[in-house]
């Protein structure tokens, strides 16, 4: 029993350091917002740069729904403006329905 407690005490700091490392490795919400803002800023004039910024987002599927829908809309626009075929992209329907439900008709039209 005493051995187990001592082992736990010795391993706890290392486990905490490893846990903090993995928590801090992901992109912050602020970083993602900055990438999306940059993408939106250059979308009309430099859609390839916008696409590059959006592809730098590490885990778009893990974003909150509203942010994910904004991300998907920007991504669809960037792909379309760079000549990629988006006609089979199922995100179009999801994004459009989301913005219609939120009564954001401008963004729904863009989808």
Coordinates of N, CA and C in Angstrom, one line a residue:
X1 N 0.8 -1.2 0.0 CA 0.0 0.0 0.0 C 0.9 1.3 0.0
X2 N 1.9 1.3 0.9 CA 2.8 2.4 1.0 C 3.5 2.6 -0.3
X3 N 3.9 1.5 -0.9 CA 4.7 1.5 -2.2 C 3.8 2.2 -3.3
X4 N 2.6 1.8 -3.3 CA 1.6 2.3 -4.4 C 1.5 3.8 -4.2
X5 N 1.4 4.3 -3.0 CA 1.2 5.7 -2.7 C 2.5 6.5 -3.1
X6 N 3.6 5.9 -2.8 CA 4.9 6.6 -3.2 C 5.0 6.6 -4.7
X7 N 4.7 5.6 -5.4 CA 4.7 5.5 -6.8 C 3.8 6.6 -7.4
X8 N 2.6 6.7 -6.9 CA 1.7 7.7 -7.4 C 2.2 9.1 -7.2
X9 N 2.8 9.3 -6.0 CA 3.4 10.7 -5.7 C 4.5 11.0 -6.7
X10 N 5.3 10.0 -7.0 CA 6.4 10.2 -7.9 C 6.0 10.5 -9.3
X11 N 4.9 9.8 -9.8 CA 4.5 9.9 -11.2 C 3.5 11.0 -11.4
X12 N 2.9 11.5 -10.4 CA 1.9 12.6 -10.6 C 2.4 13.8 -11.3
X13 N 3.6 14.4 -10.9 CA 4.1 15.6 -11.6 C 4.4 15.3 -13.1
X14 N 4.9 14.2 -13.4 CA 5.1 13.9 -14.8 C 3.8 13.7 -15.6
X15 N 2.8 13.1 -15.0 CA 1.5 13.0 -15.6 C 0.9 14.3 -15.8
X16 N 1.0 15.2 -14.9 CA 0.5 16.6 -15.0 C 1.2 17.4 -16.1
X17 N 2.5 17.2 -16.2 CA 3.2 17.9 -17.3 C 2.8 17.4 -18.6
X18 N 2.7 16.1 -18.8 CA 2.2 15.5 -20.1 C 0.8 16.0 -20.4
X19 N -0.1 16.0 -19.5 CA -1.5 16.4 -19.7 C -1.5 17.9 -20.1
X20 N -0.7 18.8 -19.5 CA -0.7 20.2 -19.8 C -0.1 20.4 -21.2
X21 N 0.9 19.6 -21.6 CA 1.5 19.6 -22.9 C 0.4 19.4 -24.0
X22 N -0.3 18.3 -23.8 CA -1.3 18.0 -24.8 C -2.5 19.0 -24.8
X23 N -2.8 19.6 -23.7 CA -3.8 20.6 -23.7 C -3.4 21.9 -24.4
X24 N -2.1 22.2 -24.2 CA -1.6 23.5 -24.8 C -1.2 23.3 -26.3
X25 N -1.2 22.1 -26.8 CA -0.8 21.9 -28.2 C -1.8 22.4 -29.2
X26 N -3.1 22.3 -28.9 CA -4.1 22.7 -29.9 C -4.1 24.2 -30.1
X27 N -4.7 24.5 -31.3 CA -4.9 26.0 -31.6 C -5.9 26.6 -30.7
X28 N -5.6 27.8 -30.3 CA -6.5 28.5 -29.4 C -7.7 29.1 -30.3
X29 N -8.8 29.4 -29.6 CA -9.9 30.0 -30.3 C -9.5 31.3 -31.0
X30 N -8.6 32.0 -30.3 CA -8.1 33.3 -30.8 C -7.3 33.1 -32.1
X31 N -6.5 32.1 -32.1 CA -5.7 31.8 -33.3 C -6.6 31.4 -34.5
X32 N -7.6 30.6 -34.2 CA -8.5 30.2 -35.3 C -9.3 31.4 -35.8
X33 N -9.8 32.2 -34.9 CA -10.5 33.5 -35.3 C -9.6 34.3 -36.2
X34 N -8.4 34.5 -35.8 CA -7.4 35.3 -36.6 C -7.2 34.7 -38.0
X35 N -7.1 33.4 -38.1 CA -7.0 32.8 -39.4 C -8.2 33.0 -40.3
X36 N -9.4 32.8 -39.6 CA -10.6 33.0 -40.4 C -10.8 34.5 -40.8
X37 N -10.4 35.4 -39.9 CA -10.5 36.9 -40.3 C -9.6 37.2 -41.5
X38 N -8.4 36.6 -41.4 CA -7.5 36.8 -42.5 C -8.0 36.3 -43.8
X39 N -8.6 35.1 -43.7 CA -9.2 34.4 -44.9 C -10.3 35.3 -45.5
X40 N -11.2 35.8 -44.6 CA -12.3 36.6 -45.1 C -11.8 37.9 -45.7
X41 N -10.7 38.5 -45.2 CA -10.2 39.7 -45.7 C -9.7 39.6 -47.1
X42 N -9.0 38.5 -47.4 CA -8.4 38.3 -48.7 C -9.2 37.5 -49.7
X43 N -10.3 37.0 -49.2 CA -11.1 36.1 -50.0 C -11.4 36.6 -51.4
X44 N -11.8 37.8 -51.6 CA -12.2 38.3 -52.9 C -11.1 38.5 -53.8
X45 N -10.0 39.0 -53.3 CA -8.8 39.4 -54.2 C -7.8 38.2 -54.3
X46 N -7.7 37.4 -53.2 CA -6.7 36.4 -53.2 C -7.3 35.1 -52.6
X47 N -8.2 34.5 -53.3 CA -8.9 33.3 -52.8 C -7.9 32.1 -52.4
X48 N -6.8 32.0 -53.2 CA -5.9 31.0 -52.9 C -5.2 31.2 -51.5
X49 N -5.0 32.5 -51.2 CA -4.4 32.8 -49.8 C -5.5 32.5 -48.8
X50 N -6.7 32.8 -49.1 CA -7.8 32.5 -48.1 C -7.9 31.0 -47.9
X51 N -7.8 30.2 -48.9 CA -7.8 28.8 -48.8 C -6.7 28.3 -47.9
X52 N -5.5 28.9 -48.1 CA -4.3 28.5 -47.3 C -4.6 28.8 -45.8
X53 N -5.1 30.0 -45.5 CA -5.4 30.3 -44.1 C -6.4 29.3 -43.5
X54 N -7.4 29.0 -44.3 CA -8.4 28.1 -43.7 C -7.9 26.7 -43.6
X55 N -7.0 26.2 -44.5 CA -6.4 24.9 -44.3 C -5.5 24.8 -43.2
X56 N -5.1 26.0 -42.6 CA -4.2 26.0 -41.5 C -4.9 25.7 -40.2
X57 N -6.2 25.7 -40.2 CA -7.0 25.4 -39.0 C -6.9 23.9 -38.8
X58 N -6.4 23.5 -37.7 CA -6.0 22.1 -37.4 C -7.2 21.1 -37.3
X59 N -8.2 21.5 -36.6 CA -9.3 20.6 -36.4 C -10.7 21.3 -36.5
X60 N -11.1 21.6 -37.8 CA -12.3 22.4 -37.9 C -13.5 21.6 -37.4
X61 N -13.5 20.3 -37.4 CA -14.6 19.5 -36.9 C -14.8 19.7 -35.4
X62 N -13.8 20.2 -34.7 CA -13.9 20.4 -33.3 C -14.4 21.8 -32.9
X63 N -14.6 22.6 -33.9 CA -15.1 24.0 -33.6 C -16.5 24.0 -33.1
X64 N -16.9 25.0 -32.3 CA -18.3 25.2 -31.9 C -19.1 25.3 -33.2
X65 N -20.4 25.0 -33.1 CA -21.2 24.9 -34.3 C -21.2 26.2 -35.1
X66 N -21.4 27.4 -34.5 CA -21.5 28.6 -35.2 C -20.2 28.9 -35.9
X67 N -19.1 28.7 -35.2 CA -17.7 29.0 -35.8 C -17.5 28.0 -36.9
X68 N -17.9 26.7 -36.7 CA -17.7 25.7 -37.8 C -18.5 26.0 -39.0
X69 N -19.7 26.6 -38.9 CA -20.5 26.9 -40.0 C -19.9 28.1 -40.8
X70 N -19.4 29.1 -40.0 CA -18.7 30.2 -40.6 C -17.4 29.7 -41.4
X71 N -16.7 28.8 -40.7 CA -15.5 28.2 -41.4 C -15.9 27.5 -42.7
X72 N -16.9 26.7 -42.6 CA -17.4 25.9 -43.8 C -17.8 26.9 -44.9
X73 N -18.5 27.9 -44.6 CA -18.9 28.9 -45.6 C -17.7 29.5 -46.2
X74 N -16.7 30.0 -45.5 CA -15.5 30.6 -46.0 C -14.8 29.6 -46.9
X75 N -14.7 28.3 -46.4 CA -14.0 27.3 -47.2 C -14.7 27.0 -48.5
X76 N -16.0 26.9 -48.5 CA -16.7 26.7 -49.7 C -16.5 27.9 -50.7
X77 N -16.5 29.1 -50.2 CA -16.3 30.3 -51.1 C -14.9 30.3 -51.6
X78 N -13.9 30.0 -50.8 CA -12.5 29.9 -51.2 C -12.3 28.9 -52.3
X79 N -12.9 27.7 -52.1 CA -12.8 26.6 -53.0 C -13.4 27.0 -54.3
X80 N -14.6 27.6 -54.3 CA -15.3 28.0 -55.5 C -14.5 29.1 -56.3
X81 N -14.0 30.0 -55.5 CA -13.2 31.1 -56.2 C -11.9 30.7 -56.8
X82 N -11.4 29.5 -56.3 CA -10.1 29.0 -56.8 C -10.4 28.0 -57.9
X83 N -11.6 27.8 -58.3 CA -12.0 26.9 -59.4 C -12.2 25.5 -59.0
X84 N -12.2 25.2 -57.8 CA -12.5 23.8 -57.3 C -14.0 23.5 -57.5
X85 N -14.2 22.2 -57.8 CA -15.6 21.8 -57.9 C -16.2 21.6 -56.5
X86 N -17.2 22.3 -56.2 CA -17.9 22.2 -54.9 C -19.3 21.6 -55.0
X87 N -19.7 21.2 -56.3 CA -21.1 20.8 -56.5 C -21.5 19.6 -55.7
X88 N -20.5 18.7 -55.4 CA -20.8 17.5 -54.7 C -20.6 17.6 -53.2
X89 N -20.2 18.8 -52.7 CA -19.8 19.0 -51.3 C -21.1 19.1 -50.5
X90 N -21.3 18.2 -49.6 CA -22.5 18.1 -48.8 C -22.6 19.2 -47.7
X91 N -21.5 19.8 -47.5 CA -21.5 20.9 -46.5 C -22.4 22.1 -47.0
X92 N -22.6 22.2 -48.3 CA -23.4 23.3 -48.8 C -24.8 23.3 -48.2
X93 N -25.4 22.2 -48.2 CA -26.8 22.1 -47.7 C -26.8 22.4 -46.2
X94 N -25.9 21.8 -45.4 CA -25.8 22.0 -44.0 C -25.6 23.4 -43.6
X95 N -24.7 24.1 -44.3 CA -24.4 25.5 -44.0 C -25.6 26.4 -44.4
X96 N -26.1 26.1 -45.5 CA -27.3 26.9 -46.0 C -28.4 26.8 -45.0
X97 N -28.8 25.5 -44.6 CA -29.9 25.3 -43.6 C -29.6 26.0 -42.3
X98 N -28.3 25.9 -41.8 CA -28.0 26.5 -40.6 C -28.2 28.0 -40.6
X99 N -27.8 28.7 -41.6 CA -27.9 30.1 -41.7 C -29.4 30.5 -41.9
X100 N -30.1 29.7 -42.7 CA -31.6 30.0 -42.8 C -32.3 29.9 -41.5
X101 N -31.9 28.9 -40.7 CA -32.5 28.7 -39.4 C -32.2 29.8 -38.5
X102 N -31.0 30.4 -38.6 CA -30.5 31.5 -37.8 C -31.0 32.9 -38.3
X103 N -31.7 32.8 -39.5 CA -32.3 33.9 -40.2 C -31.2 34.9 -40.6
X104 N -30.0 34.3 -40.9 CA -28.9 35.1 -41.5 C -28.9 34.8 -43.0
X105 N -29.8 35.6 -43.7 CA -30.1 35.3 -45.1 C -28.9 35.7 -46.0
X106 N -28.1 36.6 -45.6 CA -27.0 37.0 -46.4 C -26.0 35.8 -46.5
X107 N -25.7 35.2 -45.3 CA -24.8 34.0 -45.4 C -25.4 32.8 -46.0
X108 N -26.7 32.7 -45.8 CA -27.4 31.5 -46.4 C -27.4 31.6 -48.0
X109 N -27.5 32.9 -48.5 CA -27.4 33.1 -49.9 C -26.0 32.8 -50.4
X110 N -25.0 33.1 -49.6 CA -23.6 32.8 -50.0 C -23.3 31.3 -50.1
X111 N -24.0 30.6 -49.3 CA -23.8 29.1 -49.3 C -24.4 28.5 -50.6

